[in-house]
Coordinates of C-alpha atoms in Angstrom, one line a residue:
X1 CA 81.9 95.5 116.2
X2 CA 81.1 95.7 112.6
X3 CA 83.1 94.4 110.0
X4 CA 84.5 96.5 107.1
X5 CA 82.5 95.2 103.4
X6 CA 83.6 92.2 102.4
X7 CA 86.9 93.0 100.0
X8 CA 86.8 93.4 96.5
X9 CA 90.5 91.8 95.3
X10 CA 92.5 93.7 96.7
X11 CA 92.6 97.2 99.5
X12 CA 95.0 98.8 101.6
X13 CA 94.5 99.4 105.4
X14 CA 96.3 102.4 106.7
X15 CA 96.6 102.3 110.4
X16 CA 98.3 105.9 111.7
X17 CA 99.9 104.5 114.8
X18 CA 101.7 107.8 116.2
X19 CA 100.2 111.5 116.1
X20 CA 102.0 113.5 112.9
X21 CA 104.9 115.2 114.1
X22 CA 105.6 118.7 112.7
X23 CA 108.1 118.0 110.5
X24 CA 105.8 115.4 108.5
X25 CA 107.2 114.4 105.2
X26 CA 110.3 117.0 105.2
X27 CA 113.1 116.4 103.9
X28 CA 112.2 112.3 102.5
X29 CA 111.7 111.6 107.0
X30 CA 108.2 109.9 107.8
X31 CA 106.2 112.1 109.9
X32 CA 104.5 109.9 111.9
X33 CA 104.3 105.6 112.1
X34 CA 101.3 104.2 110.6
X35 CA 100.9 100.1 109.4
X36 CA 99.4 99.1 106.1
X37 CA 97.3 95.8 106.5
X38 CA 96.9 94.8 102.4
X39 CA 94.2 92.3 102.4
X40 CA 93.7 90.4 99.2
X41 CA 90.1 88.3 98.9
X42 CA 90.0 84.4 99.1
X43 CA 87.9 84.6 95.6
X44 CA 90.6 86.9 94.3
X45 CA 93.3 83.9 95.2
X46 CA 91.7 81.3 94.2
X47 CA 90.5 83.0 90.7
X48 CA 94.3 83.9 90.2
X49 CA 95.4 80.1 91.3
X50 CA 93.2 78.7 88.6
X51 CA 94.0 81.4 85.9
X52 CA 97.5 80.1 86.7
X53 CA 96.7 77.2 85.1
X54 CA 96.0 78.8 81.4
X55 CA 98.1 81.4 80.0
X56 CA 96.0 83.3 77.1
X57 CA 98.5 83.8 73.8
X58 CA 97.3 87.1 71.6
X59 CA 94.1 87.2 73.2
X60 CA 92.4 84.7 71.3
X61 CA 93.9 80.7 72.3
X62 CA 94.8 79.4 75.7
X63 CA 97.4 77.3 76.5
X64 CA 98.2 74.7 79.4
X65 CA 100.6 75.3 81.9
X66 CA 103.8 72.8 82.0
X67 CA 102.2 70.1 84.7
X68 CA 105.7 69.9 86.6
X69 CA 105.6 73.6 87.9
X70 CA 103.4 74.2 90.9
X71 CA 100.1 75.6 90.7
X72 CA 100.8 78.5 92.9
X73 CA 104.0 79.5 91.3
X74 CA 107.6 78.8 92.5
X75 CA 107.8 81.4 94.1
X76 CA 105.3 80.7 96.4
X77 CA 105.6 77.3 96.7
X78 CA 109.3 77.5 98.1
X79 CA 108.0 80.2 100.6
X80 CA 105.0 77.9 101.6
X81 CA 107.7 75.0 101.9
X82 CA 109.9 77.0 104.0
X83 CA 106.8 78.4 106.4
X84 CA 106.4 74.3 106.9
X85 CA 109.5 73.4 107.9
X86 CA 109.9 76.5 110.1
X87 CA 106.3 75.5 111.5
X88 CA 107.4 72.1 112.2
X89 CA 110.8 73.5 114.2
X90 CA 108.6 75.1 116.4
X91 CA 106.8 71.7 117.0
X92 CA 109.8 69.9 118.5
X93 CA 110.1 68.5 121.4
X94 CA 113.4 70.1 122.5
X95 CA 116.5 69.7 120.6
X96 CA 118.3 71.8 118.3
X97 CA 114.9 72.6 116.2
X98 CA 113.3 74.1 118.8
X99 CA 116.2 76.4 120.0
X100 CA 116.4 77.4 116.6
X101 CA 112.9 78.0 116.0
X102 CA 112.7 80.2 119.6
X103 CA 115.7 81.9 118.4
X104 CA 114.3 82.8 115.5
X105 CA 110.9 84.4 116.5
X106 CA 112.8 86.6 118.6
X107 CA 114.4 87.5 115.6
X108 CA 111.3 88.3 114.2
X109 CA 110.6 90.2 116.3
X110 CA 113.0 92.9 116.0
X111 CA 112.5 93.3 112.9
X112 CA 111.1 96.7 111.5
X113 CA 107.0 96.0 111.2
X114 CA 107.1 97.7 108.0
X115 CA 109.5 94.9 106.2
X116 CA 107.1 92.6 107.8
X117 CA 104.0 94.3 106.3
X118 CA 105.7 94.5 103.0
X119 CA 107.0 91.3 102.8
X120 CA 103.5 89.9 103.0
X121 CA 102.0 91.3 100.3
X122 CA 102.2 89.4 96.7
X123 CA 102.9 91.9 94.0
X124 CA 101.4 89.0 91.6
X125 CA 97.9 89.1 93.3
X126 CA 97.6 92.6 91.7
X127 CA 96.7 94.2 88.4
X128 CA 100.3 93.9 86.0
X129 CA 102.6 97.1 85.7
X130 CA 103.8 95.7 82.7
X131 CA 100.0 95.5 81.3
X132 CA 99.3 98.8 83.2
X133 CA 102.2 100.7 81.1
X134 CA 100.6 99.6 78.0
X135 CA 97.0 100.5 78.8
X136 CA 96.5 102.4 82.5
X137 CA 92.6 101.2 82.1
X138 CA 92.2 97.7 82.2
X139 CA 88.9 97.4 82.1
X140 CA 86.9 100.8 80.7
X141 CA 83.4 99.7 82.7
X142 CA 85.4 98.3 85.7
X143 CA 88.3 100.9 86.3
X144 CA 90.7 99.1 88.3
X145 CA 91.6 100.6 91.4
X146 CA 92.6 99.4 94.8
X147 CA 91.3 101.0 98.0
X148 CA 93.0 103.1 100.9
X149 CA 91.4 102.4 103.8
X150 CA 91.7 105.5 106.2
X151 CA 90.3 106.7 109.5
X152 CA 88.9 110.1 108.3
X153 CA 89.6 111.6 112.0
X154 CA 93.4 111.2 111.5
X155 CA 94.1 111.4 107.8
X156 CA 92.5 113.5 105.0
X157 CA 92.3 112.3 101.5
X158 CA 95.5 113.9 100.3
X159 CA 97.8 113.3 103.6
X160 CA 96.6 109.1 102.7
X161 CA 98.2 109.2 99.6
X162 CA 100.6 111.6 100.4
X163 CA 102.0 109.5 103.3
X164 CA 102.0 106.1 101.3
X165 CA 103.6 107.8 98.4
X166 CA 106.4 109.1 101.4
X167 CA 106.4 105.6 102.9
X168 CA 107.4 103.6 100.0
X169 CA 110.2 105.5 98.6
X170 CA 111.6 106.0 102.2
X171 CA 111.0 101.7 102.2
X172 CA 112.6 101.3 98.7
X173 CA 116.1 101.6 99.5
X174 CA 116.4 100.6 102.1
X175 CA 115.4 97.2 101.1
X176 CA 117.2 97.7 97.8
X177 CA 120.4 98.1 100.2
X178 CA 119.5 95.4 102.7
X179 CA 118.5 92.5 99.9
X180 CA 122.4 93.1 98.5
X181 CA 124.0 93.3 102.0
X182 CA 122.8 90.0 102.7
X183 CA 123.8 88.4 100.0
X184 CA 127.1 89.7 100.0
X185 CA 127.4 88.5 103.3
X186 CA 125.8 84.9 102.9
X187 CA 129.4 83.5 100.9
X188 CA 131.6 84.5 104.1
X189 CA 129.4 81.6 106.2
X190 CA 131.1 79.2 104.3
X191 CA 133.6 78.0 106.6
X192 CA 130.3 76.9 108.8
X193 CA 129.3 74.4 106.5
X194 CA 132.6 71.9 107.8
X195 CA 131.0 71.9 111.3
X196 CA 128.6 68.6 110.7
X197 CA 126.4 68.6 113.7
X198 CA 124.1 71.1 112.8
X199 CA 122.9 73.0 109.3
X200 CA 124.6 75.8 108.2
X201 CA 122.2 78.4 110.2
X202 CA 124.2 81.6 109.6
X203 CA 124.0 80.7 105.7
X204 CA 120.0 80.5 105.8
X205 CA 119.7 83.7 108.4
X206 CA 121.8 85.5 105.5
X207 CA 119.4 84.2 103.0
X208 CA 116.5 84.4 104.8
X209 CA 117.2 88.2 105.3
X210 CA 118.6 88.9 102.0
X211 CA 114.7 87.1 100.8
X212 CA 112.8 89.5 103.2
X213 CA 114.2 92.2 101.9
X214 CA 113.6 91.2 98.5
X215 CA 110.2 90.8 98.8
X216 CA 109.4 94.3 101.1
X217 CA 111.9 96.0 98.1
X218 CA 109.5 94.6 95.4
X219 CA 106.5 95.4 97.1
X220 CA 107.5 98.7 97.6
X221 CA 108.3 99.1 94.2
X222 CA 104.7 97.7 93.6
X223 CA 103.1 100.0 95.3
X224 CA 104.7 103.3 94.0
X225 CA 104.3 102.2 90.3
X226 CA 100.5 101.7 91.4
X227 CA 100.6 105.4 93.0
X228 CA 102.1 107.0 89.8
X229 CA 99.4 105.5 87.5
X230 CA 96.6 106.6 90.0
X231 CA 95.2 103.1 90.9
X232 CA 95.7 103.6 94.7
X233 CA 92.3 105.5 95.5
X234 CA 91.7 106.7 99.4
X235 CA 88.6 105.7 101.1
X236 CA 87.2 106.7 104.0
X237 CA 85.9 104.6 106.8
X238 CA 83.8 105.5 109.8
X239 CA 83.9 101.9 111.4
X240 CA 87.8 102.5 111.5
X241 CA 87.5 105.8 112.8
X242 CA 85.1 104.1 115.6
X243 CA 88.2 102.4 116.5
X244 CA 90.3 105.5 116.9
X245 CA 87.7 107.5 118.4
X246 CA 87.2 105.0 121.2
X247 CA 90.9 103.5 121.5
X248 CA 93.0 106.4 120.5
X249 CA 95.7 107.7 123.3
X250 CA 95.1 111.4 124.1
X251 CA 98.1 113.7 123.0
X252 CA 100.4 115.0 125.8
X253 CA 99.6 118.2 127.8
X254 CA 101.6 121.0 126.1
X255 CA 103.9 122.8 128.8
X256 CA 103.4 126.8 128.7
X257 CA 107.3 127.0 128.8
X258 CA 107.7 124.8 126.3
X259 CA 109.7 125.8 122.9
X260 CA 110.3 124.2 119.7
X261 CA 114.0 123.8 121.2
X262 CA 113.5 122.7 124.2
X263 CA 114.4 118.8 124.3
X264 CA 112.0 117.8 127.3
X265 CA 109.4 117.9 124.7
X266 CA 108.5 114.9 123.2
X267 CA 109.1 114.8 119.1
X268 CA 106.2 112.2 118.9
X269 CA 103.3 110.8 120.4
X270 CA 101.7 107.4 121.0
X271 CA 98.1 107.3 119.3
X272 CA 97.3 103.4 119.8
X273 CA 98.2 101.0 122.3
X274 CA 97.7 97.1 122.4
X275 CA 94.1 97.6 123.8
X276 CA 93.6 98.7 120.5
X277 CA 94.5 95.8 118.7
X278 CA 91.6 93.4 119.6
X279 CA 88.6 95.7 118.0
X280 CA 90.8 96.2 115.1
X281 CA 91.1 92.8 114.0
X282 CA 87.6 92.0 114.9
X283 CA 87.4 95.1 111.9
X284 CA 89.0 93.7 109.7
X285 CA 88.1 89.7 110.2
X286 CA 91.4 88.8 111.1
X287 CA 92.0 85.8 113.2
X288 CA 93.5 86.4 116.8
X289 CA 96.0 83.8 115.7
X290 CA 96.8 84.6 112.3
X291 CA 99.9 86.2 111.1
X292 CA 98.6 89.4 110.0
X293 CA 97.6 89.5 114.1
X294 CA 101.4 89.0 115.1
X295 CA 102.1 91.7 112.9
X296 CA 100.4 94.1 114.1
X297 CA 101.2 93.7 117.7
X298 CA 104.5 93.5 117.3
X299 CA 103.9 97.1 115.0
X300 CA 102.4 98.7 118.3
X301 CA 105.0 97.3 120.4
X302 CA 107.8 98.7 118.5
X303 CA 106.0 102.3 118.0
X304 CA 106.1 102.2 121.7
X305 CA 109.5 101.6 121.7
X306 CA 110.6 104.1 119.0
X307 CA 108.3 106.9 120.6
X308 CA 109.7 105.9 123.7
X309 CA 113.4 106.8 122.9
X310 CA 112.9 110.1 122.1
X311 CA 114.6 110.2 118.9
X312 CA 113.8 112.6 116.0
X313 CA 113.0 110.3 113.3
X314 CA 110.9 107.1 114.2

């Protein structure tokens, strides 16, 4: 399998997982299930870790960073210090910490792939929409723009960005709702914090989730703001559409007698299965193991699922 060229900063993957229905983008309803793998280059992080370290003032003198903040922002460094003590639940040997931890990969995983997709990508890794309101060209010889990485058998050009335009503002809400839920929720687990044997677990959950959706809201957001000033360009790629053309799931035999009423037929249709997953990571030089991996299995699984159940909107 050959790999896609090796990334420039930043490009988005779009992975269709579900054939279009026919009531694609109507009425603000996805038409069909696809995943967004955003990859960001190790050059691009480290070059943004060390510009982290100098702030430039008026274009002309740079000035040092406070030394108590961390490198990588706060931000990041409480989610990386989180992801450790998570990581080291699951490392237990028995005990509360590794109920906990079991408990809450199952959690995990019934949460919608999409939060999880958003929720991984770092708006700050990106070009600035405050800098990109002031001047939509960063660079006039180097035009910044971000790739859309699309299997040309499944998606056109337009449908691409058509679909990712449909995909975050169906996301932004939603998040927008679920990030204030949560929160209003996280005071009434108060009362938990008088039982002294274990941690206040419900209070974290609620801030955990509250967190999540933060992140996928903000990322959403992102990504809009970078549709509407035109940075999000589609790209073709025939090594993807290898993948499809080989691992794709043929579409259902249409029955004579069926009718656009009839509700034996199904709404949607599976267009990759787990077999699928293996050649597309080797694609995109992701580790078996990795994160990004879990993701997307657990984004087939639950297409599966939601074709599965026969309801209208996935």
């Amino acid at each position: 399998m050959v790999a896609l060229p090796a990334l420039k900063k930043i490009r988005i993957v779009a992975l269709p997982l579900t054939r279009p229905s026919g009531t694609m983008l109507s009425s603000g309803q996805l038409g069909r299930l696809t995943y967004y793998q955003f990859q960001i280059s190790a050059k691009q992080k480290q070059a943004s870790a060390s510009e982290k370290g100098q702030v430039a003032v008026d274009g002309e003198a740079e000035v040092e960073k406070k030394g108590w903040l961390p490198e990588e922002g706060v931000t990041n460094w409480v989610s990386k210090k989180a992801a450790d003590i998570w990581a080291g639940f699951g490392k237990a040997k028995g005990g509360w910490k590794l109920k906990t931890f079991q408990l809450g990969e199952k959690m995990v995983d019934r949460l919608e792939f999409e939060e999880l997709a958003l929720k991984s990508f770092d708006p700050s890794m990106g070009p600035s929409i405050t800098q990109l309101k002031r001047s939509p060209v960063l660079d006039k010889k180097k035009p910044t723009i971000i790739p859309l990485i699309y299997p040309p058998s499944q998606l056109t050009p337009s449908a691409a960005l058509s679909e990712l335009s449909a995909y975050t503002g169906h996301r932004m809400p939603r998040h927008r709702r679920g990030f204030f839920f949560w929160m209003a929720v996280a005071p009434l687990t108060a009362p938990f914090m008088l039982i002294p044997i274990v941690p206040n677990l419900p209070f974290f959950f609620c801030v955990w989730r509250s967190w999540s959706h933060y992140r996928a809201y903000k990322s959403s957001q992102y990504l809009h703001s970078l549709l509407e000033h035109r940075l999000i360009v589609p790209e073709a790629s025939d090594e993807l559409d290898q993948v499809y053309q080989t691992h794709s799931i043929p579409p259902p035999p249409l029955q004579p007698s069926s009718t656009a009423f009839d509700t034996d037929v199904p709404r949607h249709a599976l267009l990759l299965d787990r077999d699928a997953v293996p050649a597309i990571l080797s694609l995109l030089s992701l580790k078996t193991e990795s994160t990004a991996a879990a993701d997307l299995y657990r984004a087939v699984e639950q297409a599966r699922v939601r074709v599965s159940s026969g309801r209208a909107q996935l």
